[in-house]
Coordinates of C-alpha atoms in Angstrom, one line a residue:
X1 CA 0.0 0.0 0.0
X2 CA 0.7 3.8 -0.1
X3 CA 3.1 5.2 2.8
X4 CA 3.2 8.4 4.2
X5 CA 5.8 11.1 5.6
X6 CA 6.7 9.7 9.3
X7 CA 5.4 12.5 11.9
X8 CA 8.8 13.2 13.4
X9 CA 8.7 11.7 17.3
X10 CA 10.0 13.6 20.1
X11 CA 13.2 12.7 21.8
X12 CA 11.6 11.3 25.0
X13 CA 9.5 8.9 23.0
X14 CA 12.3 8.0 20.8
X15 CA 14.2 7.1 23.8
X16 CA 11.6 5.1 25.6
X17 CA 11.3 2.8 22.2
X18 CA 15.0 2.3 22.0
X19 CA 14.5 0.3 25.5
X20 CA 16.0 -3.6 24.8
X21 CA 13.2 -6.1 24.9
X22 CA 13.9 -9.0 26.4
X23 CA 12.0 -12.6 27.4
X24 CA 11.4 -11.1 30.7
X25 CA 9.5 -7.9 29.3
X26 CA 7.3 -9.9 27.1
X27 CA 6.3 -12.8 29.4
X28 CA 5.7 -9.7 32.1
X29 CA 3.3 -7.7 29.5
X30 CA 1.9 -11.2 28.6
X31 CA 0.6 -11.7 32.1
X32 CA 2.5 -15.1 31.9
X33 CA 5.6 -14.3 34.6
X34 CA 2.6 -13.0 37.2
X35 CA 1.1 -16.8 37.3
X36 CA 4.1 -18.3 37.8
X37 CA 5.7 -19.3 41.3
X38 CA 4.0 -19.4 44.7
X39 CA 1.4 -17.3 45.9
X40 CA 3.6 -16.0 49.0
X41 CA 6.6 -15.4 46.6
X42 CA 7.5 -12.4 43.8
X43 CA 6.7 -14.0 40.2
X44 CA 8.8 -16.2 39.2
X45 CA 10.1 -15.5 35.0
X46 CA 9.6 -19.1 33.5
X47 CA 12.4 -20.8 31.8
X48 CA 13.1 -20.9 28.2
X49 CA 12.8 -17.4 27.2
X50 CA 9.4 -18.2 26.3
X51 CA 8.2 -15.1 24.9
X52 CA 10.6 -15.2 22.1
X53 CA 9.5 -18.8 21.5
X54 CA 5.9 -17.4 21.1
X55 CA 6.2 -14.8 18.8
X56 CA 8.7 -16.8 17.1
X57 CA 5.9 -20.0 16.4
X58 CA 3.4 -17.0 15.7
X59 CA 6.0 -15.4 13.1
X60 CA 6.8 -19.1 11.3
X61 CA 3.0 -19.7 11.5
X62 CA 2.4 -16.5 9.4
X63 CA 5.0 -16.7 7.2
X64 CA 3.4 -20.6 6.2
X65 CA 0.3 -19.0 5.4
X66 CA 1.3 -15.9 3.4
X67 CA 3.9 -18.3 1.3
X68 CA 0.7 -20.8 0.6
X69 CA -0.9 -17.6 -0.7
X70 CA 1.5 -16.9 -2.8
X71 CA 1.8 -20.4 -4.1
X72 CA -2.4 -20.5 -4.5
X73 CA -3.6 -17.0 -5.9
X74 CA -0.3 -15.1 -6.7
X75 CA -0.9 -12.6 -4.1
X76 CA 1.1 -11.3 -1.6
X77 CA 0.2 -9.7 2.4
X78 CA 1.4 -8.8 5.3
X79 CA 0.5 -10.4 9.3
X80 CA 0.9 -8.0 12.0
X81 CA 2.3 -10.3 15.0
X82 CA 1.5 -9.0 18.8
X83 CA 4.6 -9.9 21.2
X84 CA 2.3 -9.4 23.8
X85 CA -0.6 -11.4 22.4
X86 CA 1.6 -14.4 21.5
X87 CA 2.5 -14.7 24.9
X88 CA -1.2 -14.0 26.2
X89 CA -2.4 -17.0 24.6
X90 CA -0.1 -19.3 26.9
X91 CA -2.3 -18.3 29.7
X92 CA -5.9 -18.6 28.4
X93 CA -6.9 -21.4 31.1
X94 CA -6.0 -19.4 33.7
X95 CA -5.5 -15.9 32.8
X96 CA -9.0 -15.9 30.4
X97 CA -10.1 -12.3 30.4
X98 CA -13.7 -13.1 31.1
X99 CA -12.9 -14.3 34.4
X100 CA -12.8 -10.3 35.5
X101 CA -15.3 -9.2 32.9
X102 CA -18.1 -11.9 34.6
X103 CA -16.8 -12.4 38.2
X104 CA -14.6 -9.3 38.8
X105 CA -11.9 -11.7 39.7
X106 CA -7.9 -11.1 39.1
X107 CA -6.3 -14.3 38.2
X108 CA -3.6 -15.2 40.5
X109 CA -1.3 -18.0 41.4
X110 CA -3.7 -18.9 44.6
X111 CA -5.3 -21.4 41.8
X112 CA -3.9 -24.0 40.2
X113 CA -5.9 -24.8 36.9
X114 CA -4.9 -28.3 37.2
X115 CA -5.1 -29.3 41.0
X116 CA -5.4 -32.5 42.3
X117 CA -4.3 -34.6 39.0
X118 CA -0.8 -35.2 39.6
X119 CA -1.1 -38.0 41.9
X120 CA 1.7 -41.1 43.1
X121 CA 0.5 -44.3 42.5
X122 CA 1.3 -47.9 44.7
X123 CA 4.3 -47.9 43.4
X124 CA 5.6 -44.6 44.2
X125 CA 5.2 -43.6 40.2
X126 CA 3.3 -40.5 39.7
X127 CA 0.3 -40.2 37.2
X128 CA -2.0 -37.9 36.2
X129 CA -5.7 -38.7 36.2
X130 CA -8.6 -36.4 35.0
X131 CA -12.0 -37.7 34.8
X132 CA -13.5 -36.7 31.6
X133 CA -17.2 -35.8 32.3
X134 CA -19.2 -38.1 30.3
X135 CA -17.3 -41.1 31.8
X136 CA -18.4 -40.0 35.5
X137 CA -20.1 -42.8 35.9
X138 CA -17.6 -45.4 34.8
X139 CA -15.2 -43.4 37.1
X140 CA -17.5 -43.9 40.1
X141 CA -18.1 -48.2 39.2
X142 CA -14.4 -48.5 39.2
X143 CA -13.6 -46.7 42.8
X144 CA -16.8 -48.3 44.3
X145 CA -15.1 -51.8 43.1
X146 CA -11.8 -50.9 44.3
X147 CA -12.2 -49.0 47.4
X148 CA -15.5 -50.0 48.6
X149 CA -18.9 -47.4 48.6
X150 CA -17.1 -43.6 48.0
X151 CA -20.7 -41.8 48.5
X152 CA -20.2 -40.3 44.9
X153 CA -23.1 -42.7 43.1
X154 CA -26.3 -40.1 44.3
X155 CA -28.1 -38.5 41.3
X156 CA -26.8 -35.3 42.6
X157 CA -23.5 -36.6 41.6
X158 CA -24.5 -36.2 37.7
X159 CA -24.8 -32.5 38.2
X160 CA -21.8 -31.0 36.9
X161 CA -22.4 -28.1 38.8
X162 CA -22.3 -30.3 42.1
X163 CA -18.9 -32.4 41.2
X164 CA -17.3 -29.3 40.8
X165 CA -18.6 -27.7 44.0
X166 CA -17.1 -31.0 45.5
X167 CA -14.1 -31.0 43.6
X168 CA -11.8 -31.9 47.0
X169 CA -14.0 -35.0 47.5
X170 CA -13.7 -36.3 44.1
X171 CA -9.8 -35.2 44.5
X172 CA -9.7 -37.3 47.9
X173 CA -11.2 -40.5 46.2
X174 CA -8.8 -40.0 43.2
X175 CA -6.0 -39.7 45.5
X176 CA -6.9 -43.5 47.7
X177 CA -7.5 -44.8 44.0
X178 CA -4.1 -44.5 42.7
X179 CA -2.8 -45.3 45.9
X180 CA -4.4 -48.4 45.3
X181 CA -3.0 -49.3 42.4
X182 CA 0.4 -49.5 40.4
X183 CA 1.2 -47.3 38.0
X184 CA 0.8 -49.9 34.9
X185 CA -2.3 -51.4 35.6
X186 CA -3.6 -48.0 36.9
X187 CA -2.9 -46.4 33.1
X188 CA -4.5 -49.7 31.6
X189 CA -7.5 -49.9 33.7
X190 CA -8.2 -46.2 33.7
X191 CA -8.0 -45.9 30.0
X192 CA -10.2 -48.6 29.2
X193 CA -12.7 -46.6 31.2
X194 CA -12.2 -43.3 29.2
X195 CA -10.4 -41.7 31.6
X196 CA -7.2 -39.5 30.7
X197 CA -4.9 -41.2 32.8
X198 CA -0.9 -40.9 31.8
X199 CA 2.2 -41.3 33.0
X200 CA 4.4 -38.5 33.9
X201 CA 7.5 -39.4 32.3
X202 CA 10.7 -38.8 32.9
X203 CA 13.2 -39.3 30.2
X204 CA 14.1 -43.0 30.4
X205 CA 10.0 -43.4 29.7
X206 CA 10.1 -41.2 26.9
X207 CA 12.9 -43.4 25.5
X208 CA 11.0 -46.4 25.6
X209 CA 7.2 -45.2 24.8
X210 CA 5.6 -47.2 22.5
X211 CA 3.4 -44.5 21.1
X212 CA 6.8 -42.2 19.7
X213 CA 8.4 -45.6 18.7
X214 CA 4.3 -46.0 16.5
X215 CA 5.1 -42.9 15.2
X216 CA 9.2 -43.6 14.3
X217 CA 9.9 -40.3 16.3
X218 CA 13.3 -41.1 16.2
X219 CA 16.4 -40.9 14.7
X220 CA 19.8 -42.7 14.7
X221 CA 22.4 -40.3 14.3
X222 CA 25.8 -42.1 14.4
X223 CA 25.7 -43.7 17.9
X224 CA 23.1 -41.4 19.5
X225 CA 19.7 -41.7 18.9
X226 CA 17.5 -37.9 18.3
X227 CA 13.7 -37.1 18.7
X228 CA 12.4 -35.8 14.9
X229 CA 10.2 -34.0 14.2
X230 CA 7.3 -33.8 16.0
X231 CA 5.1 -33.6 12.4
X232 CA 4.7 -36.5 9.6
X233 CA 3.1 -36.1 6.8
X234 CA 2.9 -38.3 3.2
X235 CA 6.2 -36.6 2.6
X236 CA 7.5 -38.2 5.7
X237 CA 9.1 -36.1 8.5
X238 CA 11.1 -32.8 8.1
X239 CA 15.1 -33.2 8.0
X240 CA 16.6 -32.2 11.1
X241 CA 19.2 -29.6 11.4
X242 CA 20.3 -26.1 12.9
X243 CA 18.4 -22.5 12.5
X244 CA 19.5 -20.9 9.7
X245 CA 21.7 -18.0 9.6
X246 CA 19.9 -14.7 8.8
X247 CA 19.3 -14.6 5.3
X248 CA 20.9 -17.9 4.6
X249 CA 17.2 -18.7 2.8
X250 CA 16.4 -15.3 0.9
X251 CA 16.9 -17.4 -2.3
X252 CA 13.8 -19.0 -1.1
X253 CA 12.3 -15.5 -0.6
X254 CA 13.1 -14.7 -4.4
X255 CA 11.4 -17.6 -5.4
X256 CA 8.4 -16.5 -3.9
X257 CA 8.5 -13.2 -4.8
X258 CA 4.5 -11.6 -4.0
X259 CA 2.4 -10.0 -6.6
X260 CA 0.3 -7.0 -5.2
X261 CA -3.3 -7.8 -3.9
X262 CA -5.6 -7.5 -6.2
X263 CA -9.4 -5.8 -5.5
X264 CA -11.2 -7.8 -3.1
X265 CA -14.3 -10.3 -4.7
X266 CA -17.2 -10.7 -3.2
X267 CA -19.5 -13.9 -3.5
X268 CA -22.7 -13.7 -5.3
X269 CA -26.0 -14.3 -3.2
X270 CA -24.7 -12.7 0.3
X271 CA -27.1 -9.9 -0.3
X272 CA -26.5 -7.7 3.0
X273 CA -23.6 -4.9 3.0
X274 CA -22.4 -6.6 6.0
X275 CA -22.2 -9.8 4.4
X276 CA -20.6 -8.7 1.6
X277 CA -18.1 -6.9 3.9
X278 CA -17.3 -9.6 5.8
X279 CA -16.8 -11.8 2.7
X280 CA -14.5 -9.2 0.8
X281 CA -12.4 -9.1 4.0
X282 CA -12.0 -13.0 4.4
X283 CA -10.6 -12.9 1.1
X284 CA -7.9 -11.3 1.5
X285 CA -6.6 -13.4 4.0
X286 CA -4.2 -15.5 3.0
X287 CA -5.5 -19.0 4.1
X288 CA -8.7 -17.8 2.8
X289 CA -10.4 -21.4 0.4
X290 CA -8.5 -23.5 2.7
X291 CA -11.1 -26.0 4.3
X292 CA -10.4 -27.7 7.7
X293 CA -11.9 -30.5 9.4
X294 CA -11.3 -30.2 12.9
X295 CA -11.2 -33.2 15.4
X296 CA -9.4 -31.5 18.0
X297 CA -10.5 -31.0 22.0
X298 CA -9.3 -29.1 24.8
X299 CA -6.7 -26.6 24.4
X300 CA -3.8 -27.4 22.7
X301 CA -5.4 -28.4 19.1
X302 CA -8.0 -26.3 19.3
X303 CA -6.4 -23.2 19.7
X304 CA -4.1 -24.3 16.9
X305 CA -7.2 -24.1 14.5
X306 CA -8.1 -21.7 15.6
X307 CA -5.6 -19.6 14.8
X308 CA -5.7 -21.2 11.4
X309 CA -9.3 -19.9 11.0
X310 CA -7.7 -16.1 12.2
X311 CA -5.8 -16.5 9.5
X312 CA -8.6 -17.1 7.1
X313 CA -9.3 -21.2 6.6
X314 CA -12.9 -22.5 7.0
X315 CA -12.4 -24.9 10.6
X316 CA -15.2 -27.0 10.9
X317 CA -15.2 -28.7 14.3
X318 CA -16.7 -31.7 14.8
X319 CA -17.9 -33.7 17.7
X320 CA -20.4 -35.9 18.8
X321 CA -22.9 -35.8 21.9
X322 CA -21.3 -38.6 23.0
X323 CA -17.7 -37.3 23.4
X324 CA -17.7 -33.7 23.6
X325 CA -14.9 -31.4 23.8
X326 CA -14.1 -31.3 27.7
X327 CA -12.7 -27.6 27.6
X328 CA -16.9 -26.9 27.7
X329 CA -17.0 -27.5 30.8
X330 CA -13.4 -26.3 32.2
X331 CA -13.1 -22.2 32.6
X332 CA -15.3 -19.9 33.2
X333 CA -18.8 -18.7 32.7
X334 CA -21.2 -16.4 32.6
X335 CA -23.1 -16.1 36.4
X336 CA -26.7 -16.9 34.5
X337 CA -25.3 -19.7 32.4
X338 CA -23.3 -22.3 34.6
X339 CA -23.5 -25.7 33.0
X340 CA -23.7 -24.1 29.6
X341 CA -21.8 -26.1 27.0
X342 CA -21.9 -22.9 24.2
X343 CA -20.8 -20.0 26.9
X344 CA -17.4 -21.3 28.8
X345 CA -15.0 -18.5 28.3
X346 CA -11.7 -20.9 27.2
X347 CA -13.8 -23.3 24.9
X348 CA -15.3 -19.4 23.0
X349 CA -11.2 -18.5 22.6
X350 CA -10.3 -21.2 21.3
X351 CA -13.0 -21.8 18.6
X352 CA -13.5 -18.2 17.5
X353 CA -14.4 -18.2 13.6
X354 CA -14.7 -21.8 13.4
X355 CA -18.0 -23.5 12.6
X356 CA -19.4 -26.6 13.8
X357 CA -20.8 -29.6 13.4
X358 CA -22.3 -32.7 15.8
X359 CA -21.9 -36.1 14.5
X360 CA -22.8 -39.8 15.3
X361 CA -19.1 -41.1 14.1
X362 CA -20.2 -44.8 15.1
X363 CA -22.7 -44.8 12.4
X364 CA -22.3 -44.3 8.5
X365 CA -24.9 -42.4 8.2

């Protein structure tokens, strides 16, 4: 597009902007370093220099899309990446801004988004267990069996509202269950239940997991053996090697080389102006005619999608009645609407701009 004469900035200003920005400064102005450590402690700054790593997967991510594009429609763009945003997203469980919008409430480290999971079994192994909600009752058979009556078999105990209310005594009956049990049979028995129960590894179970060794996630090199990359696709896994040096691809770049955008098209038969509006826009975005079928839940995949659909590509999540996406339920909600499955303030982040779908998968019809 057209530029314009820069508005010449003061000294002061010009000053303040030349301040360094570091890992700290984002993961402070992403709200990330204030959840972290314990409550009677100053924040703690995670390790990794995870804001870097955040705007650096946002950067790669938009740089995919604007090179597929090219590659589709001959047309160039630009993505205007938020430091601060990428590093927001990290906290959406616990950090979602809704939580002060609907309850008033400043997220702190006081709550743990994921306490009571991590629990030892028999053995001394630890595991974590979460009982996802439409397998309550399968939960409840298998601690009755194991431990004896646990109380937690009332109808009032199919009230979501209610488990969650009683969240310690669920917790409590988790905890004697694993206690009860070694780690191994614990996984085995839990999962045939449909209950997210896993290991937490530690690197000589990652060496040996049979679901990386499915997925031939790694490599031999020479006498050492490497993980690969995490992605496989018909084209088989991406070669591994060091970052490039800065500009050791711009040959790449020339290849690619962007035409200008062209006017925006509309689509005949959306007959309001906002309609139309809305369609010109979304094609100009550059993973705009991309389709997406979506099978992911919770948080992780989800949001992934979602920001695919910010960028454009028609997401279409699907579930069924029968296995809904569990992030429904976990977050906040509106003060009029608890129990809603359509209003929880993580599940609306990270499907915003999708559309959706319910489907009986166990039937061909």
């Amino acid at each position: 597009g057209a530029t314009t004469p820069a508005t010449p900035t003061p000294p002061a200003e010009s000053a303040a902007r030349a301040e360094p920005v570091t890992a700290l400064t984002l993961t402070a102005a992403g709200g990330l370093t204030w959840l972290c450590g314990h409550p009677d402690d100053p924040p703690n700054q995670p390790a990794g220099d995870l804001g870097w790593k955040q705007i650096s997967l946002a950067a790669a991510e938009a740089a995919m899309a604007l090179i597929m594009s090219n590659r589709r429609a001959g047309r160039g763009g630009h993505v205007v990446i938020s430091a601060q945003e990428a590093v927001a997203l990290t906290t959406l469980q616990t950090a979602n801004g809704n939580i002060y919008h609907w309850s008033k409430a400043v997220p702190s480290r006081d709550a743990l988004p994921a306490a009571h999971t991590t629990l030892a079994s028999r053995d001394g192994l630890w595991t974590s267990f979460t009982i996802h909600p439409p397998n309550w009752t399968r939960f409840v058979e298998w601690a009755d069996e194991v431990l004896g009556p646990t109380g937690l078999d009332g109808p009032e105990w199919l009230d979501l509202d209610h488990v969650t209310a009683n969240r310690t005594v669920v917790a409590g009956v988790v905890d004697q269950l694993c206690a009860s049990i070694d780690r191994d049979d614990l996984i085995t028995q839990g999962q045939a239940r449909g209950l997210l129960v896993l290991p937490v590894n530690e690197v000589a179970d990652i060496a040996v997991d049979r679901h990386l060794a499915e997925r031939q996630f790694w490599t031999e090199a020479g006498s050492t053996c490497l993980p690969g990359s995490p992605f496989r696709s018909n084209l088989g896994r991406g070669r591994r090697r060091s970052a490039p040096g800065l500009g050791a691809d711009n040959s790449l770049l020339d290849q690619l080389a962007p035409t200008p955008i062209g006017p925006a098209t509309t689509v005949p038969g959306k007959g309001s102006v906002e309609g139309r509006s809305r369609v010109a826009t979304e094609a100009t975005l550059p993973l705009a005619g991309v389709r997406i079928v979506d099978f992911c839940w919770a948080i992780a995949g989800p949001l992934s999608t979602r920001l695919l659909a910010d960028l454009g590509a028609d997401v279409i999540k699907i579930e069924s009645d029968n296995r809904t996406d569990p992030i429904r339920y976990i977050g906040p909600q509106p003060p009029d609407r608890e129990g809603s499955v359509d209003t929880n303030g993580v599940f609306n982040d990270c499907s915003a701009n999708k559309r959706a779908v319910t489907l009986n998968v166990d039937t061909e019809q």
